[in-house]
PDB file of C-alpha atoms in Angstrom:
ATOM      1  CA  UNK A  93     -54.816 162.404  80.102  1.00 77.00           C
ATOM      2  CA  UNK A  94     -52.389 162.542  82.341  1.00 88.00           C
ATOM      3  CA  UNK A  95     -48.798 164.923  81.928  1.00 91.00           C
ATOM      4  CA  UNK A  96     -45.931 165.705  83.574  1.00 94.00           C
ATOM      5  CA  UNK A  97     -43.950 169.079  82.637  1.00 95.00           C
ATOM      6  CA  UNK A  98     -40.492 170.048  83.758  1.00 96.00           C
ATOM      7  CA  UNK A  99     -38.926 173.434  82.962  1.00 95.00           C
ATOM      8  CA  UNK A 100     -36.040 175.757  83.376  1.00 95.00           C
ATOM      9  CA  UNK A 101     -35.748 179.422  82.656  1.00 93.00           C
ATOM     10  CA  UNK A 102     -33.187 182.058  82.366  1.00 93.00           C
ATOM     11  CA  UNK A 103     -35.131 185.128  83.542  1.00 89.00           C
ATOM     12  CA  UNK A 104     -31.683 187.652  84.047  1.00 88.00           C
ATOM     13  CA  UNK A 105     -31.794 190.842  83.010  1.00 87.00           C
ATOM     14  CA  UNK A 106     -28.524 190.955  82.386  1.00 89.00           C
ATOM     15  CA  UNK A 107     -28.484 188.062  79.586  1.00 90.00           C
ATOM     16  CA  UNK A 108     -30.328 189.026  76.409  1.00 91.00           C
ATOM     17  CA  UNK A 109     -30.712 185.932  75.114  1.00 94.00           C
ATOM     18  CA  UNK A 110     -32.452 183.656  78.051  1.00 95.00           C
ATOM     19  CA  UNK A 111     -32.130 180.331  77.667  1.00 96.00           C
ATOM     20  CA  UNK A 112     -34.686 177.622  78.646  1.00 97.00           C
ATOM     21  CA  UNK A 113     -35.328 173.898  78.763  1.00 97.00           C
ATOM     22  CA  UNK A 114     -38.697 172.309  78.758  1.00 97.00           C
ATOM     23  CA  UNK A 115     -39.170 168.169  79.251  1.00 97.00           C
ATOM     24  CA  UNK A 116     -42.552 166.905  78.978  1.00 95.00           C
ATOM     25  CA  UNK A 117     -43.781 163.584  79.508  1.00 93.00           C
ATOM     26  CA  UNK A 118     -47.811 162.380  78.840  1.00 90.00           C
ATOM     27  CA  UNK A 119     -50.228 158.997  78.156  1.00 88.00           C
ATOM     28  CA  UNK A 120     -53.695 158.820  77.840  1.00 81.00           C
ATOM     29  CA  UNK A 121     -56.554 156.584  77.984  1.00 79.00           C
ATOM     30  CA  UNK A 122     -56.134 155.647  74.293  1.00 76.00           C
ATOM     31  CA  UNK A 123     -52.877 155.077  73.777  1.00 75.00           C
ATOM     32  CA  UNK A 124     -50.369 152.883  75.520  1.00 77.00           C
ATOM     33  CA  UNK A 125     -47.148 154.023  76.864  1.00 83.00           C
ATOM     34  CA  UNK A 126     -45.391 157.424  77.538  1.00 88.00           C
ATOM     35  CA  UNK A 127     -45.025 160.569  75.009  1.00 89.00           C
ATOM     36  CA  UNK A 128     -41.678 162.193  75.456  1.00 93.00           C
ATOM     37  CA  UNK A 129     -40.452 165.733  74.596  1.00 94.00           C
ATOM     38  CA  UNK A 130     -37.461 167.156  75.213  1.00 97.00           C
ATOM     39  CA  UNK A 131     -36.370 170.882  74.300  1.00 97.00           C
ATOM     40  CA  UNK A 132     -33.850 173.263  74.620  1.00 98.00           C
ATOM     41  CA  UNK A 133     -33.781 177.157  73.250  1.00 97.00           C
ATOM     42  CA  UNK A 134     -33.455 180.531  73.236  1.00 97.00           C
ATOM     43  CA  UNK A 135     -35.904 184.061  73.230  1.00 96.00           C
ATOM     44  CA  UNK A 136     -34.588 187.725  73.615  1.00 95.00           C
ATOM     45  CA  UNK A 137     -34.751 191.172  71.587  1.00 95.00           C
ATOM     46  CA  UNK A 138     -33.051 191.025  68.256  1.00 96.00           C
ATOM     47  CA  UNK A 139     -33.727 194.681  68.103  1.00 95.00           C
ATOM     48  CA  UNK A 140     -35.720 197.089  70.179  1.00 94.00           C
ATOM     49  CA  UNK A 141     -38.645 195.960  67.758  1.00 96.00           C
ATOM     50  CA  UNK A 142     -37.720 192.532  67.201  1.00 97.00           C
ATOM     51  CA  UNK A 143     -37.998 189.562  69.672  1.00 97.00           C
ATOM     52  CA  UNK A 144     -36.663 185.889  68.355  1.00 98.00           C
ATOM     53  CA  UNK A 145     -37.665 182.669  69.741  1.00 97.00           C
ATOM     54  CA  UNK A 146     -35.531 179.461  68.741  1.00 97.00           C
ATOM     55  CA  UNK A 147     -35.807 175.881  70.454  1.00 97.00           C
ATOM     56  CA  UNK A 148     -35.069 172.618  69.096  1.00 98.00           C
ATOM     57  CA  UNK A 149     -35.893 169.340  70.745  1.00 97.00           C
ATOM     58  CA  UNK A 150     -36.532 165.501  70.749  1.00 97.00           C
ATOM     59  CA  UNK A 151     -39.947 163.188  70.554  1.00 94.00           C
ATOM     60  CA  UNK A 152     -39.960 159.381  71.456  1.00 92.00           C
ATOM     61  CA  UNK A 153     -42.410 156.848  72.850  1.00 87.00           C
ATOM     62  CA  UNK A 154     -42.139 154.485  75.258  1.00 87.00           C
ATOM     63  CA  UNK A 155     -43.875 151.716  76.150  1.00 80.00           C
ATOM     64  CA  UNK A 156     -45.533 150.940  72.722  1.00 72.00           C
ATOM     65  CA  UNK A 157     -45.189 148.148  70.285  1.00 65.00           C
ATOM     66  CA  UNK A 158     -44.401 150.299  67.290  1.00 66.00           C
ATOM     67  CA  UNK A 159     -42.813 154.099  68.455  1.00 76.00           C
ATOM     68  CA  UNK A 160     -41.568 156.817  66.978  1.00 83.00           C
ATOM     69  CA  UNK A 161     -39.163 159.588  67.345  1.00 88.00           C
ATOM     70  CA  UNK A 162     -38.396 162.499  65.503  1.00 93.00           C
ATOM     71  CA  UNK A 163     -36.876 165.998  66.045  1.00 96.00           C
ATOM     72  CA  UNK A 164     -38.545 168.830  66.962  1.00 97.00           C
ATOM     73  CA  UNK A 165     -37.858 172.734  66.274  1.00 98.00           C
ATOM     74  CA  UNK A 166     -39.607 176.246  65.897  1.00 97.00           C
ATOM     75  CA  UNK A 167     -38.223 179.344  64.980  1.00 98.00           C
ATOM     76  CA  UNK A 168     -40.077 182.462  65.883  1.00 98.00           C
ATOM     77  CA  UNK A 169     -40.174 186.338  65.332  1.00 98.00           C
ATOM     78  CA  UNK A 170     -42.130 189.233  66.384  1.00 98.00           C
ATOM     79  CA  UNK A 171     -41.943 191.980  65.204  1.00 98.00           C
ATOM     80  CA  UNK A 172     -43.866 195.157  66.874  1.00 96.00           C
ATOM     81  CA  UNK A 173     -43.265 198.665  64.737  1.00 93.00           C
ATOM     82  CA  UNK A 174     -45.117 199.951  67.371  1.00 91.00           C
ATOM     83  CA  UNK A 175     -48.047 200.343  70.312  1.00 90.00           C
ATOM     84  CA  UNK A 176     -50.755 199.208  68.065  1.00 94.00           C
ATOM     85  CA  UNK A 177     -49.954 196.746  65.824  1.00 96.00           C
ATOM     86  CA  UNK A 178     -47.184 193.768  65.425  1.00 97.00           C
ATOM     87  CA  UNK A 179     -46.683 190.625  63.158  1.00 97.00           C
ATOM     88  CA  UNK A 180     -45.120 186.995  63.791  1.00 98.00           C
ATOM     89  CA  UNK A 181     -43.177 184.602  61.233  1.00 98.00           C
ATOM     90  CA  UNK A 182     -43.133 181.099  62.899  1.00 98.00           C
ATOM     91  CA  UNK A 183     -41.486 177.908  61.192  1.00 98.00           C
ATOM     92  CA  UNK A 184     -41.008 174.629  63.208  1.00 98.00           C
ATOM     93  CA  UNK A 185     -42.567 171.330  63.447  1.00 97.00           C
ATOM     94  CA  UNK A 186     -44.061 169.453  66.650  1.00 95.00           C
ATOM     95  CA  UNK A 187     -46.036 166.413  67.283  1.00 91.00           C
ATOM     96  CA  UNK A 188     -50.222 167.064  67.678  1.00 87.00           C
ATOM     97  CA  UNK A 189     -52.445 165.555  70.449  1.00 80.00           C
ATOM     98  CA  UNK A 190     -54.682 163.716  70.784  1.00 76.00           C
ATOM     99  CA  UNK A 191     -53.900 162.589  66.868  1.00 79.00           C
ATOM    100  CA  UNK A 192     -50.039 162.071  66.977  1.00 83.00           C
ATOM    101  CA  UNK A 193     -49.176 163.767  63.651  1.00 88.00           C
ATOM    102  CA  UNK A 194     -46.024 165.032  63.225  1.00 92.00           C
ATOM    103  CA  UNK A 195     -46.740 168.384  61.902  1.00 94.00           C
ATOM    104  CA  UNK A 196     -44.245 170.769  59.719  1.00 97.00           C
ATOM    105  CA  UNK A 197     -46.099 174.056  59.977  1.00 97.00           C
ATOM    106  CA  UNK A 198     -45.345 177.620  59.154  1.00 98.00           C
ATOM    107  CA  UNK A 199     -47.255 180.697  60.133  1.00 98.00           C
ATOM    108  CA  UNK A 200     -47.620 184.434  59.518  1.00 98.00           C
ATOM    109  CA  UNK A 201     -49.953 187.069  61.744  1.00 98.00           C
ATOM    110  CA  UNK A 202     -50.633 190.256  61.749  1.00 98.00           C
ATOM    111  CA  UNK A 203     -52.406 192.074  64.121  1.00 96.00           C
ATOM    112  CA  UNK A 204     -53.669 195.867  64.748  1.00 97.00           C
ATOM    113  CA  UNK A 205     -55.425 197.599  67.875  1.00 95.00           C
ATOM    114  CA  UNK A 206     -58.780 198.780  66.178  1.00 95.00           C
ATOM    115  CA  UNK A 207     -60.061 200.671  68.969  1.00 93.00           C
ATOM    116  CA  UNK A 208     -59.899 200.894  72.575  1.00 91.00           C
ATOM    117  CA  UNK A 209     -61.639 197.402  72.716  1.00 93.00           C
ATOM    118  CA  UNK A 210     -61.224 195.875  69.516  1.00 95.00           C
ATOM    119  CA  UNK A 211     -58.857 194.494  67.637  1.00 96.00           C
ATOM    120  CA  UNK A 212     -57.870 192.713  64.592  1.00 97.00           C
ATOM    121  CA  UNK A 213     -55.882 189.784  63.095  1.00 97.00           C
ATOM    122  CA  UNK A 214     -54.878 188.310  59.873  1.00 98.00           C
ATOM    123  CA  UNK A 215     -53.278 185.319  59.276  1.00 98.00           C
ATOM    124  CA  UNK A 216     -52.310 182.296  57.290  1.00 98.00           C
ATOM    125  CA  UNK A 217     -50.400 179.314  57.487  1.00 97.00           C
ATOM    126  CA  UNK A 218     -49.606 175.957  55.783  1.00 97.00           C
ATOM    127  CA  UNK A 219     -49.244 172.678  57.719  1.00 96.00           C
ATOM    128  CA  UNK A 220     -48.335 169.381  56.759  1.00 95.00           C
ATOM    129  CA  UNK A 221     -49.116 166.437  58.819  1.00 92.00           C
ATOM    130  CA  UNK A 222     -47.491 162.661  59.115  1.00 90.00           C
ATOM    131  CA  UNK A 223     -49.355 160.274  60.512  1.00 85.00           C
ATOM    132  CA  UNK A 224     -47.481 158.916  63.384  1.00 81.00           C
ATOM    133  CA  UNK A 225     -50.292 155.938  64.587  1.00 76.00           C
ATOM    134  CA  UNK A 226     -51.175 154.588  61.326  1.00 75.00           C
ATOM    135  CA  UNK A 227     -54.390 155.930  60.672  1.00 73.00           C
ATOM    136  CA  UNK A 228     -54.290 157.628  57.391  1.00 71.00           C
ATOM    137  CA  UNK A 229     -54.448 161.282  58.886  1.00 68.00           C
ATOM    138  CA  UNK A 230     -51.421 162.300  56.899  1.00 82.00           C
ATOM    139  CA  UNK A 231     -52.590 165.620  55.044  1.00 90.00           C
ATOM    140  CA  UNK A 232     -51.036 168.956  53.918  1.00 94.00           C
ATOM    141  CA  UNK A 233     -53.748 172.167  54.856  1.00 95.00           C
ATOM    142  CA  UNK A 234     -53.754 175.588  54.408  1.00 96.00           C
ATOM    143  CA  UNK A 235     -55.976 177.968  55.921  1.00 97.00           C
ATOM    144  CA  UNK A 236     -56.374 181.670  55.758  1.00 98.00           C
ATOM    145  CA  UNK A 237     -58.277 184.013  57.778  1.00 98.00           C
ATOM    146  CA  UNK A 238     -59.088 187.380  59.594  1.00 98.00           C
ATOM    147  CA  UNK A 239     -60.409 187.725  63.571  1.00 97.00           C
ATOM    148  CA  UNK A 240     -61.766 190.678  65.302  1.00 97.00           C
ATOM    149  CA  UNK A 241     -62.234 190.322  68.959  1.00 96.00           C
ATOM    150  CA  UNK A 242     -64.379 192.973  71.348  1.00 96.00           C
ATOM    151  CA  UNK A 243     -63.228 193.008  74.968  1.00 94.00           C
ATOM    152  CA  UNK A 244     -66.214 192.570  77.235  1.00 92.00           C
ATOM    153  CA  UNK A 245     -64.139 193.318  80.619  1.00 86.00           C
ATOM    154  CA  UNK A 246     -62.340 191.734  82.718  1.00 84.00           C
ATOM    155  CA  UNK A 247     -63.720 188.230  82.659  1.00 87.00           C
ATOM    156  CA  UNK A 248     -64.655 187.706  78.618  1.00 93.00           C
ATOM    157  CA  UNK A 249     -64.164 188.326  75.072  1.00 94.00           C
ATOM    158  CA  UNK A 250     -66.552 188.849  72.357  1.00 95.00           C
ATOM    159  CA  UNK A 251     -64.749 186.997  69.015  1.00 96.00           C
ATOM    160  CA  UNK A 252     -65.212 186.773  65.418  1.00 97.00           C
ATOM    161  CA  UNK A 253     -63.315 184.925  62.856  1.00 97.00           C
ATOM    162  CA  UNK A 254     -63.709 184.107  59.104  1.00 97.00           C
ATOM    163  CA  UNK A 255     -61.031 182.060  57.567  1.00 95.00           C
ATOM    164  CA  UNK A 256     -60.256 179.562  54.647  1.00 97.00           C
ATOM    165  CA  UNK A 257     -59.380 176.075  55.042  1.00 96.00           C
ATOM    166  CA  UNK A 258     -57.732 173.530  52.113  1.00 95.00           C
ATOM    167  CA  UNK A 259     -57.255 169.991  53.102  1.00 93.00           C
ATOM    168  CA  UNK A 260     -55.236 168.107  50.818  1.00 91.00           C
ATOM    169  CA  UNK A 261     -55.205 164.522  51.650  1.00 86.00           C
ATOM    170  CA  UNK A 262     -51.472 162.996  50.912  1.00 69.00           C
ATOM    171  CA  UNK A 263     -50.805 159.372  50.039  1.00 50.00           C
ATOM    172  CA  UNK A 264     -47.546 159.731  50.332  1.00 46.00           C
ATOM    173  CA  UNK A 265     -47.317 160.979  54.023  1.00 44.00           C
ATOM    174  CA  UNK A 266     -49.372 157.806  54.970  1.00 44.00           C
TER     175      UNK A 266
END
């Protein structure tokens, strides 16, 4: 697979809202033609406690006998109370590779500083897929789970994580 990324960020510290634009272009071996994706957005501090990430964008093909397009979003914020633990609400929808699914997801973490090493995460999240290449993948899951991760050092991670998945397979999105 093969890509080709392009991207411009507002890093002043004067502007609290940076803005940013992202272009991405990729094939691969197994399908013809060109993925596109073009975005635009904002991230900054809502609050002291609050950070907000908002982009919205465009997908399109190139190059292929049947292509697609679609818009693109995600709306994102995290929230951190304080030093040891935080939580994210994410909402957006994006296209999935290698599978090109357009996928309407939204998310919810929270996570906590256990110890001096470990720490902890819950999270959930619903996602609904559409089959963009016509081979029945179109499917609506939710999953649910918890992590714990040990840091080893410098170099790895110890991780653990139990979770809950429910695939619901949707003739309509095919």
């Amino acid at each position: 697979r093969d890509t080709f990324t392009a991207s411009l960020i507002n890093e002043k510290k004067d502007v609290r809202f940076k803005p940013f634009v992202h272009y991405e272009a990729s094939n691969d071996d197994v399908h013809p033609g060109l993925d596109h994706q073009a975005r635009a957005g904002l991230r900054g501090p809502v609050t002291e406690n609050l950070d907000f990430l908002g982009d919205a964008g465009y997908y399109w093909q190139t190059g292929r006998v049947s292509s697609h397009t679609s818009f693109l979003w995600r709306i994102r914020f995290d929230h951190t109370p304080g030093p040891l633990s935080g939580q994210s609400l994410e909402y957006g929808q994006t296209v999935t590779r290698p599978e090109r699914d357009l996928n309407e997801y939204i998310a919810y973490r929270y996570y906590h500083l256990l110890g001096p090493h470990l720490s902890g995460e819950l999270f959930g999240e619903r996602q609904r897929f559409e089959d963009l290449d016509n081979n029945n993948s179109g499917s609506t899951e939710y999953r649910a789970g918890v992590r714990l991760t040990y840091d080893l050092g410098k170099v790895a991670d110890l991780r653990g994580t139990a979770y809950y998945t429910q695939v619901d397979n949707d003739a309509a999105l095919r």
